[in-house]
XYZ file of C-alpha atoms in Angstrom:
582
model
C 40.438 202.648 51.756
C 40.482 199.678 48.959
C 43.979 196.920 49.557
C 45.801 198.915 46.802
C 45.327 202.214 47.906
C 46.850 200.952 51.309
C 49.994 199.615 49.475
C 50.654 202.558 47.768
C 50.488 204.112 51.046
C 52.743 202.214 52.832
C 55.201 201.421 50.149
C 55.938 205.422 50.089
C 56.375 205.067 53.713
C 58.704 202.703 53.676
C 60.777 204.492 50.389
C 60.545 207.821 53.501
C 61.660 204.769 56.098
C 64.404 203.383 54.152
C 65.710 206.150 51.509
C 69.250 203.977 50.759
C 67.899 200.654 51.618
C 64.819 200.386 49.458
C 64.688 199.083 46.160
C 61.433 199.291 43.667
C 61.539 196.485 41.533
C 57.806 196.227 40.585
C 54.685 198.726 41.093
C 52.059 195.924 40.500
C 52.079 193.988 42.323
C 54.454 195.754 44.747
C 57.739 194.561 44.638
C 60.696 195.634 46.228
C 64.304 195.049 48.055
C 65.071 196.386 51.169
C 68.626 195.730 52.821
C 69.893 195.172 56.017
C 73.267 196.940 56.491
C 75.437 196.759 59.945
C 74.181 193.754 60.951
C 75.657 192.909 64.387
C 77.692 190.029 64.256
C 81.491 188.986 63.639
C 81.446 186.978 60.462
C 81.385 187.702 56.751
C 78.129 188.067 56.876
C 77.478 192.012 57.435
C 74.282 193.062 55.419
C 71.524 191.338 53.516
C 68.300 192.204 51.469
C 64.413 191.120 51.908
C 62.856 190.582 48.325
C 59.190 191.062 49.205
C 55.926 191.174 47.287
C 52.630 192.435 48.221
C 49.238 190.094 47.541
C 46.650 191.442 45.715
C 44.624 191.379 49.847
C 47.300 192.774 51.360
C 47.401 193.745 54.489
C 44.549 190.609 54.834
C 47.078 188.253 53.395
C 50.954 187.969 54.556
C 53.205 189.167 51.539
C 55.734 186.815 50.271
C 59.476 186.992 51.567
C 62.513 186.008 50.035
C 66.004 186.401 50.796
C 67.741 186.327 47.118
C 70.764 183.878 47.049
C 73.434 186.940 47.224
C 77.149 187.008 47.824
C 77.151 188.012 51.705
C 73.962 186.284 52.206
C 73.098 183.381 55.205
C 73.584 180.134 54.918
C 70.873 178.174 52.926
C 69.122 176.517 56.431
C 69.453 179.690 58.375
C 67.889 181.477 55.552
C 64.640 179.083 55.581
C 65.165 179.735 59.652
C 64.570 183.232 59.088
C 61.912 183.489 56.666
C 60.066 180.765 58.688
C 60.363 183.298 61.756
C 59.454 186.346 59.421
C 56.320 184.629 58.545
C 55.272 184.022 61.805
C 55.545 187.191 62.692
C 53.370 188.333 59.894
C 50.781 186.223 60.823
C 50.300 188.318 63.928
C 50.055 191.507 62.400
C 47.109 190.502 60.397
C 45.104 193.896 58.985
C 47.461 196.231 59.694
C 51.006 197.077 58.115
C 54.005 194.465 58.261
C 56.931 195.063 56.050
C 58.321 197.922 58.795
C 58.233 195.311 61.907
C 58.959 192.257 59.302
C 62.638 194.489 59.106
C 63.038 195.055 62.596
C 62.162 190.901 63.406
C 64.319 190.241 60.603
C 67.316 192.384 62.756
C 66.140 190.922 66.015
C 66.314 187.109 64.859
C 69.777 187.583 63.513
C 71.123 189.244 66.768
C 69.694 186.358 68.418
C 71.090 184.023 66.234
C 74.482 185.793 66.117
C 76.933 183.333 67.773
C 75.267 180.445 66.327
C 75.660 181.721 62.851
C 79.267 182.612 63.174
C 79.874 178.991 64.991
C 78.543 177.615 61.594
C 80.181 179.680 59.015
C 83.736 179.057 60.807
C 82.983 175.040 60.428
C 82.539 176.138 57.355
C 85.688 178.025 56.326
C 87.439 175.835 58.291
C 86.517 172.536 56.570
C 86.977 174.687 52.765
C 90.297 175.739 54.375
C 91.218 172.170 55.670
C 90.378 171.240 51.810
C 92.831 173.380 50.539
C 95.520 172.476 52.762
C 95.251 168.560 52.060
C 96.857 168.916 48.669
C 99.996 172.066 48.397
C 100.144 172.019 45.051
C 96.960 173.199 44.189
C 97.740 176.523 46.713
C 98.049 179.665 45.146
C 101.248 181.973 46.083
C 99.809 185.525 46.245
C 103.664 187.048 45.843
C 103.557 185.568 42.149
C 100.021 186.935 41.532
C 101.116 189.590 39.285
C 103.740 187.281 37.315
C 100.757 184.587 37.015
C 98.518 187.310 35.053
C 100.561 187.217 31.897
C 99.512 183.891 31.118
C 95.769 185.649 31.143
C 96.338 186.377 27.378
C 99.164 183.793 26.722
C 97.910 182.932 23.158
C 98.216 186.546 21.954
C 96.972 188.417 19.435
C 95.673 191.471 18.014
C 93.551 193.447 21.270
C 91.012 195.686 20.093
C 90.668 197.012 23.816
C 87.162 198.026 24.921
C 86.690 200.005 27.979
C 82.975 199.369 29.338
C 82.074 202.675 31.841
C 79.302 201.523 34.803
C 77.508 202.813 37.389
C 74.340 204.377 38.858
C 71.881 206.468 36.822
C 72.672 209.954 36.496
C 76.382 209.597 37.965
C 77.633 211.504 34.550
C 78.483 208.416 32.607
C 76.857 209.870 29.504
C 79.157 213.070 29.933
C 82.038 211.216 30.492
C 81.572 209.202 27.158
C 80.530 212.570 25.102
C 83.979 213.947 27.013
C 85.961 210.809 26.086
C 84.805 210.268 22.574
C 85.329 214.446 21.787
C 81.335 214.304 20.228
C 77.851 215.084 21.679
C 76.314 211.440 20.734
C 74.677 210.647 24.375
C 71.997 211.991 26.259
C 72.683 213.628 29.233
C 69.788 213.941 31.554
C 69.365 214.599 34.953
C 67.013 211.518 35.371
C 67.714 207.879 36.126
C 67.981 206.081 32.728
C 68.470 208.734 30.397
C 71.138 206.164 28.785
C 68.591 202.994 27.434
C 70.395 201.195 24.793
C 74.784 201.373 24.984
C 76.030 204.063 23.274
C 79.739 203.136 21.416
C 82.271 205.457 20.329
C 86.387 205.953 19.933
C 87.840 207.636 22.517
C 91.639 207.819 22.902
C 94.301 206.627 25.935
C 97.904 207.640 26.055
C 100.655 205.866 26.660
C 104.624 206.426 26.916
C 106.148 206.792 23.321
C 109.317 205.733 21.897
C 110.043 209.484 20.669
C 109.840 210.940 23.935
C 113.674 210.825 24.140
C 114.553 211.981 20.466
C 115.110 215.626 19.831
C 111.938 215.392 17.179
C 108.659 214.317 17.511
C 107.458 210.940 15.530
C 104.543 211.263 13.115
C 101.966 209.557 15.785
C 98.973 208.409 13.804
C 97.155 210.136 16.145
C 99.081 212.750 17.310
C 100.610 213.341 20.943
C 99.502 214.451 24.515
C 101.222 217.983 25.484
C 103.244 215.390 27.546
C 104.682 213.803 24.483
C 102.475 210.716 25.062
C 101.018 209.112 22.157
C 97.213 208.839 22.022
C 95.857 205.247 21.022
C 92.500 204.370 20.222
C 90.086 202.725 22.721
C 86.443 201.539 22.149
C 84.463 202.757 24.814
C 81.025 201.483 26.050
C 78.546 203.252 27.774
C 75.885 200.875 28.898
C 72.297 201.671 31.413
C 73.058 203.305 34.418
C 72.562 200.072 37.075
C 70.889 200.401 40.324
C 70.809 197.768 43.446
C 68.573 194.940 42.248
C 69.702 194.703 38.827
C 70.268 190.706 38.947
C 66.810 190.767 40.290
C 65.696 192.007 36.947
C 65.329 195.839 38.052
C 66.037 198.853 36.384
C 67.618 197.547 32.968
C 68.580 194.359 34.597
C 71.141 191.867 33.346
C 70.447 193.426 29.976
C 72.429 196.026 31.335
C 75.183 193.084 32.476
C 75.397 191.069 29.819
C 76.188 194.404 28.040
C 78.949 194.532 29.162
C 80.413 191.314 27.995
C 83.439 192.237 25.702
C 84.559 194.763 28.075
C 87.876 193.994 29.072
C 88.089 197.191 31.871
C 85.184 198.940 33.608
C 85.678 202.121 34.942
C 83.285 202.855 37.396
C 81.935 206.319 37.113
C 80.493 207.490 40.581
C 78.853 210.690 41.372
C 81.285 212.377 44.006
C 79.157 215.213 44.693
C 76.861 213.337 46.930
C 73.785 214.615 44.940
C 72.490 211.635 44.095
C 71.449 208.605 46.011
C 72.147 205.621 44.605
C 69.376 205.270 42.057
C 70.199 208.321 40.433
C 67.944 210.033 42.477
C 68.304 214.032 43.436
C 68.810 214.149 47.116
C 71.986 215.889 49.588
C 74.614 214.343 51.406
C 74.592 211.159 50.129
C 77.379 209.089 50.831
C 78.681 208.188 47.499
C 81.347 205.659 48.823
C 78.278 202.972 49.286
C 77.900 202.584 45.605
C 81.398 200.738 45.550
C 80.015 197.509 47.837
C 76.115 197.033 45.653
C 77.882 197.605 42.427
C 80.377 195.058 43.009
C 77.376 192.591 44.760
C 75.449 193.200 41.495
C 78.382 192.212 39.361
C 78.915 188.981 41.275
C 75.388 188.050 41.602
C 75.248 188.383 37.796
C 77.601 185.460 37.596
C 77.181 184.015 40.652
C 73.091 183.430 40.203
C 73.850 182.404 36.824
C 76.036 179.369 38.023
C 73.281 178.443 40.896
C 70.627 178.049 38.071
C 72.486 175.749 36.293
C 73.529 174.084 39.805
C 71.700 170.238 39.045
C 73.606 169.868 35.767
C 76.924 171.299 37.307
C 76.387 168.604 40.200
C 76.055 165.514 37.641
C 79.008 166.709 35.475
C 81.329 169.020 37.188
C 83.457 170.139 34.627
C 80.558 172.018 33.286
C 81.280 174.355 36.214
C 84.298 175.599 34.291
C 82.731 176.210 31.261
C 80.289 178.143 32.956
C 82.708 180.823 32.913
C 83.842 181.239 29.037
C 80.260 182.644 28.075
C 82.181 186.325 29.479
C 84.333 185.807 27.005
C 87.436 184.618 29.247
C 90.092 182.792 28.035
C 90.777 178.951 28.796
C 93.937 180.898 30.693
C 92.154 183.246 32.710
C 89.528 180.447 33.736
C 92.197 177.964 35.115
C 94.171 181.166 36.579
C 91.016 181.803 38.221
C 90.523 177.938 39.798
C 94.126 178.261 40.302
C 93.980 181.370 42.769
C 90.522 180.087 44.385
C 92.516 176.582 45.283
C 90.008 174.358 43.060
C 91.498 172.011 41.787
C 90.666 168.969 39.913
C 89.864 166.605 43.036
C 87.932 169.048 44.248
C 85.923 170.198 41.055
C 85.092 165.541 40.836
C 84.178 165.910 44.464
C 81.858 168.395 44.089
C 78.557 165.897 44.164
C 79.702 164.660 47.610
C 80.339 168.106 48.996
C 77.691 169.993 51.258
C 75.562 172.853 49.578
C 77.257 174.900 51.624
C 80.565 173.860 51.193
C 80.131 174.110 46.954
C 78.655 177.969 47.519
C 81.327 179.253 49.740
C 83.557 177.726 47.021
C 81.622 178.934 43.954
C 81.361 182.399 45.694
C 85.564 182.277 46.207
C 85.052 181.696 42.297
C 83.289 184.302 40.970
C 85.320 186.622 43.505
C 88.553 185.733 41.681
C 87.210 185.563 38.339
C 85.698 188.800 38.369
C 89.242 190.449 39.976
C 90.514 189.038 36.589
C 88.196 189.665 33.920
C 86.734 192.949 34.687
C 89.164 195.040 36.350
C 87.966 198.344 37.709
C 88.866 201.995 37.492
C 86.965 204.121 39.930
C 86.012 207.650 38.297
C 85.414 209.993 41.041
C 83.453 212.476 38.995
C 82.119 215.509 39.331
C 84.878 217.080 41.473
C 84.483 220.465 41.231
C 80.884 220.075 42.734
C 80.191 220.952 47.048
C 81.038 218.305 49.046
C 83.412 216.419 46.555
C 86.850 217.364 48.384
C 85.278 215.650 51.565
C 84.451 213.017 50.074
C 87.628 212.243 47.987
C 89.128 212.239 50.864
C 86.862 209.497 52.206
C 87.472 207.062 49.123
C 91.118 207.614 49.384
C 91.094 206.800 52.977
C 88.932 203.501 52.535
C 90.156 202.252 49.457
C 93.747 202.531 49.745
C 94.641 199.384 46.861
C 91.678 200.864 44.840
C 92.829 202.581 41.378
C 90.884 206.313 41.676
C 91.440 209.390 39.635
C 89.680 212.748 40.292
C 87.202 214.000 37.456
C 85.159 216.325 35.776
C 83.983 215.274 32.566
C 81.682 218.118 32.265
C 85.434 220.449 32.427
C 86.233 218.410 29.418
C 82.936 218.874 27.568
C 83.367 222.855 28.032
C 87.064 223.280 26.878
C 86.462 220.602 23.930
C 83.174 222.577 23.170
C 85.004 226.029 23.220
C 88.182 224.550 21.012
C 85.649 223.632 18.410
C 84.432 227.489 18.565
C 88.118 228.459 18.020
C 87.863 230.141 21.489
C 91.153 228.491 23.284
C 93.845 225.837 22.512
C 93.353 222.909 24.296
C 94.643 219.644 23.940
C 93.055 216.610 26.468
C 95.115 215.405 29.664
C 96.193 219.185 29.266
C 97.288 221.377 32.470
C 96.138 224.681 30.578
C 94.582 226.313 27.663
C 95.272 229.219 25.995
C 92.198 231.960 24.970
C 92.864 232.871 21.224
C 92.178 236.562 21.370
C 91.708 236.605 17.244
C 88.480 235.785 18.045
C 85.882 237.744 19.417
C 85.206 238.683 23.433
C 84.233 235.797 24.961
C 80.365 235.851 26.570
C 80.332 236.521 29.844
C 79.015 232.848 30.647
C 81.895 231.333 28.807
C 84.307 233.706 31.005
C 82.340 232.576 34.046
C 82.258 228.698 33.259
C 86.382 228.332 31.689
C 87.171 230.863 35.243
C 85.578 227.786 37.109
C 87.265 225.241 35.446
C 90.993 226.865 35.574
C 90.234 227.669 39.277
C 88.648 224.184 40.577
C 90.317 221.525 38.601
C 93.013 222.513 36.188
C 94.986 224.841 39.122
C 94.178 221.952 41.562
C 94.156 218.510 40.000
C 96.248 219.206 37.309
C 93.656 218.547 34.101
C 90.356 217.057 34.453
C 90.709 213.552 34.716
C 89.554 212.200 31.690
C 92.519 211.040 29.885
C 93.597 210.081 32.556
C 91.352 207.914 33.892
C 91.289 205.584 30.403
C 95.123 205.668 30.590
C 95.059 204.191 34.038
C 91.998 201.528 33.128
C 93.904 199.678 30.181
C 96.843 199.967 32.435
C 94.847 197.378 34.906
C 95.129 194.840 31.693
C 98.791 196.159 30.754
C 98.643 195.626 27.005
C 101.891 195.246 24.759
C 102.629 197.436 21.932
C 104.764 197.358 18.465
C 105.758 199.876 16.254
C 106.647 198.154 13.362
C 109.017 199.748 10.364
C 110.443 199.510 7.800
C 113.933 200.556 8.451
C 115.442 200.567 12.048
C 118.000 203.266 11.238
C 115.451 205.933 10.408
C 112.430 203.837 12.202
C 110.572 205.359 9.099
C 107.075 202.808 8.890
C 106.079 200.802 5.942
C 104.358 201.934 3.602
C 101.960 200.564 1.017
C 102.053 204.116 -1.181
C 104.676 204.257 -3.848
C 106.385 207.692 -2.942
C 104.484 208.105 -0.003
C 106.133 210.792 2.318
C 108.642 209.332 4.739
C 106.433 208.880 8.524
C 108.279 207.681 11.452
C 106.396 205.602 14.028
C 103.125 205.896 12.489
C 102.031 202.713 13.422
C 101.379 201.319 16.840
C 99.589 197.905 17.024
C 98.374 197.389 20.236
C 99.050 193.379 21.214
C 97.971 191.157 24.016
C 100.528 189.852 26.288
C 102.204 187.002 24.410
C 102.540 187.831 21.040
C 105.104 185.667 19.168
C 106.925 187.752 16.703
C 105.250 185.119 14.115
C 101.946 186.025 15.556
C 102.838 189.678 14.689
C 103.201 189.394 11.377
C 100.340 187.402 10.642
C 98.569 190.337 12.008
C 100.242 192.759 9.848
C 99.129 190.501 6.809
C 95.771 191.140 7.051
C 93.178 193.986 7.246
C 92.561 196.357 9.161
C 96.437 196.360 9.201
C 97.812 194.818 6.221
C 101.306 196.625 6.232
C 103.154 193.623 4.861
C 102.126 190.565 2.302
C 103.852 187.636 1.350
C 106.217 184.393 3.498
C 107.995 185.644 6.522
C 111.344 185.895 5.982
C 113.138 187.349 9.346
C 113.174 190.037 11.637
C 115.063 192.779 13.526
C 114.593 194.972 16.849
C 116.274 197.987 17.711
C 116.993 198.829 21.661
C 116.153 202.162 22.835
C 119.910 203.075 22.603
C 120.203 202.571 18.680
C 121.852 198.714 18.870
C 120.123 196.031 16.410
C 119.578 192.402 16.937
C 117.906 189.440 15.267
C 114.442 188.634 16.545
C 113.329 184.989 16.067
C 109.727 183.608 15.031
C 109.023 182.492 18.979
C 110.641 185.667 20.622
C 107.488 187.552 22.604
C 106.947 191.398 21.741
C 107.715 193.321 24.646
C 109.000 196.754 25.424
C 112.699 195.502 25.131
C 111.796 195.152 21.362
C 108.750 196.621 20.511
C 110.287 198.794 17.404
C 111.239 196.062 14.931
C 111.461 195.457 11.176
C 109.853 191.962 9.861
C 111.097 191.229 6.505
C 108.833 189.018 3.575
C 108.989 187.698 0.762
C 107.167 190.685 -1.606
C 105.255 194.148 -0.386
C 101.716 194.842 0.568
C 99.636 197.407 -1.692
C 96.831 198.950 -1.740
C 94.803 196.117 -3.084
C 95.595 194.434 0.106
C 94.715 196.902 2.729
C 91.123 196.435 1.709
C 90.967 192.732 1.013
C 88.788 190.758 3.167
């Protein structure tokens, strides 16, 4: 048997060996992860991953071993400790096959090295810790955490929300987009990386409207939930299913990260059924609640090994370690929230050529950490709910991830009711409890009895609808957007209109704001395309409360709920001419 021929042996004995653990990143020359979860010690330090590649004379030759720089990986001395060990140990298995025993000496040598590990990371924590208590007023008070994200988007502005959907190949991302965005415009596959380049569409969110306590409806531009919530557009991204090693360059790599740069949620879509591993892989009993911790590593190694390869110029000018940060299109807010709530402050950002490696990387990690808690919030999509096995495991994410925001789904539900509306088969609205069969038509086929049976039976009667809706309402919730509706006269709160005898609409309009917005800043946007409702010099404006009493709004006040139905006056009318102006 030739070298290769005994690689591709043993490589599909290890994939046998290590189903969840092993990671393919290259099939010449063999490449590939495998982690180390449950490692036995007491520290932070609770799994890690080999990178190793395979000589052209391998088994005569020892492969090469890394241990990528990773969020929960050793400390940089201990790691050149262990792959000095690992090494050694290869040397004596010379011939025959190592990467099996290099895992197992790999587990041995940090059980070994247990106690002195912990001793180091504690001196560690405890000097970073020490740090952060020499100066108070850099100390971040958790209890205002929620207060101190408004500043996130204190400059304000239009938000043309984007909602970027992630996960593992094959989870149903692709369904939940053609669900979401009420088309059939992605492939659907049941094979990893079916999804290549992101596919971008409008789907729709609903939120509380101002109507909801009138006797009448409003004329919602686009129309209302059977709830009497108004829908609101959303762009939504659906980007390369990502699999563990994706900041190592596999799969789609950080193509597939750096896709998702203008996203402002993520909703992670994860295959509940257990039915795939977490490749995208057919396979049973899976344990889908592992794909929360490697997608999460992946996302922080994505900034995290970004920042190490720029380490040397961060060193000899630190403040380029806060611009590191605005290429994911963060604010200058978010960015000093973010130093803010990891306790770096300036003296510590100047002291950062005197500090230890390992003092800077616990820091930078403590970074990323709070930056990514920030700028990509996550929804977790528990999809495919209707499937064996799902119930059981629901149960599992709601018992591990208690502060985690979840909701139930079935996007393929939503694809078969939306699919039958468009037949003229039922009534169905999305986010709806029920449908109703039009029996104008004719007798439904006895598949389409079979499949609408299954989906009144396992998610309507039990969840309540199936999740879709639902889930993007909750995900631009995690940003908590603002919202006006503005009009042209407060008594009727009938909107402006740039039509000369244009039929009467109340609360067409909804502009959807970022937290901040100055009634000023308001109508600037209503100047200009895509809006351009109004033209001219600002004059004044009004707001209405919710029981019917006006008051003067001033240039500075922000647009909140307490006002968000308001009339800004100026100096002449907009027309058509300026709806489509540049």
């Amino acid at each position: 048997m030739d070298f290769l021929e005994e690689q591709k042996e043993e490589v599909e004995s290890l994939k046998a060996i290590f189903p969840y653990e092993f990671s393919e990143l290259s099939s010449f020359p063999p490449t590939f992860l495998i982690r180390i979860d449950e490692l036995n010690i007491s520290s932070s330090v609770t799994s890690l991953q080999l990178k190793i590649s395979l000589p052209s004379k391998y088994p005569d030759e020892i492969p090469s071993i890394e241990i990528p720089n990773r969020s929960n990986a050793l400390p940089k001395e201990f790691i050149e400790e262990l792959i000095s060990f690992l090494k050694c140990s290869c040397e004596e298995s010379i011939g025959m096959p190592m990467v099996f025993g290099l895992v197992d000496s790999a587990k041995e040598w940090i059980g070994e090295n247990a106690m002195k590990l912990n001793g180091f990371q504690e001196d560690q924590a405890a000097k970073v810790e020490s740090d952060e208590e020499t100066d108070d007023k850099d100390s971040f008070n958790l209890e205002n955490f929620k207060d101190k994200l408004d500043i996130i988007n204190a400059k304000g502005g239009r938000w043309d929300f984007v909602i970027g959907l992630i996960g593992k190949p094959s989870a149903g991302k692709s369904t939940f987009f053609n669900a979401a965005t009420h088309q059939n415009m992605a492939k659907i596959g049941a094979h990893p990386f079916t999804t290549i380049e992101p596919n971008i569409g409008q789907a729709f969110y609903a939120i509380p409207c101002p109507c909801a306590q009138w006797t009448k409806r409003c004329h919602a531009r686009y129309g209302h939930t059977a709830q009497c919530e108004r829908f609101v557009p959303v762009v939504l991204k659906d980007v390369a299913g990502l699999v563990p090693g994706a900041c190592e360059g596999r799969g789609r790599g950080n193509k597939f990260l750096n896709d998702l740069l203008d996203a402002d949620v993520l909703i992670h879509v994860i295959d509940l059924s257990g039915q795939t591993d977490e490749t995208g892989k057919p396979t049973t009993e899976y344990d889908p609640t592992r794909d929360i911790g490697w997608i999460q590593q992946e996302l922080h190694s994505w900034i995290y090994d970004n920042i190490m390869d720029k380490w040397d110029s961060i060193v000899k000018k630190p403040a380029k370690l806060f611009d590191m940060f605005t290429g994911y299109h963060a604010s200058q807010a978010l960015i000093h929230l973010t130093f803010e709530s990891a306790g770096m402050s300036d003296k510590k950002l100047l002291a950062l050529p005197k500090m230890e490696k390992a003092n800077a990387e616990l820091l930078v990690h403590k970074l990323v950490d709070k930056f990514l808690f920030l700028r990509f919030p996550i929804l977790l999509a528990l999809n495919k709910v209707d499937l064996p096995d799902a119930i059981h495991n629901l149960k599992k994410f709601q018992e591990q991830f208690v502060d985690v925001m979840m909701v139930p789904v079935s996007a393929r539900s939503e694809c078969i009711l939306q699919q039958a509306c468009q037949d003229d088969l039922l009534s169905y609205q999305s986010g709806a409890s029920h449908f109703e069969i039009n029996h104008q038509t004719q007798d439904l086929s006895e598949k389409s009895q079979k499949e609408l049976l299954q989906v009144k039976n396992s998610i309507l009667d039990i969840f309540g609808d199936t999740g879709v809706l639902k889930a993007l309402s909750q995900a631009v919730k995690l940003r908590s957007p603002s919202y006006a509706f503005p009009v042209n006269c407060l008594d009727t709160c009938q909107s402006i209109s740039v039509v000369t005898k244009e039929k009467p609409q109340v609360l067409r309009d909804c502009i959807v704001l970022k937290p901040g917005t100055t009634v000023e800043k308001l109508f600037n946007i209503l100047l200009y395309p895509p809006v351009a409702l109004l033209a001219g010099e600002y004059v004044r404006a009004e707001g209405v409360s919710s029981k019917g009493v006006k008051f003067v709004l001033h240039k500075h006040d922000i647009v909140n709920e307490t006002n968000q139905i308001l009339k800004i006056m100026s100096t002449r009318k907009a027309s058509l001419s300026t709806k489509t102006r540049k």
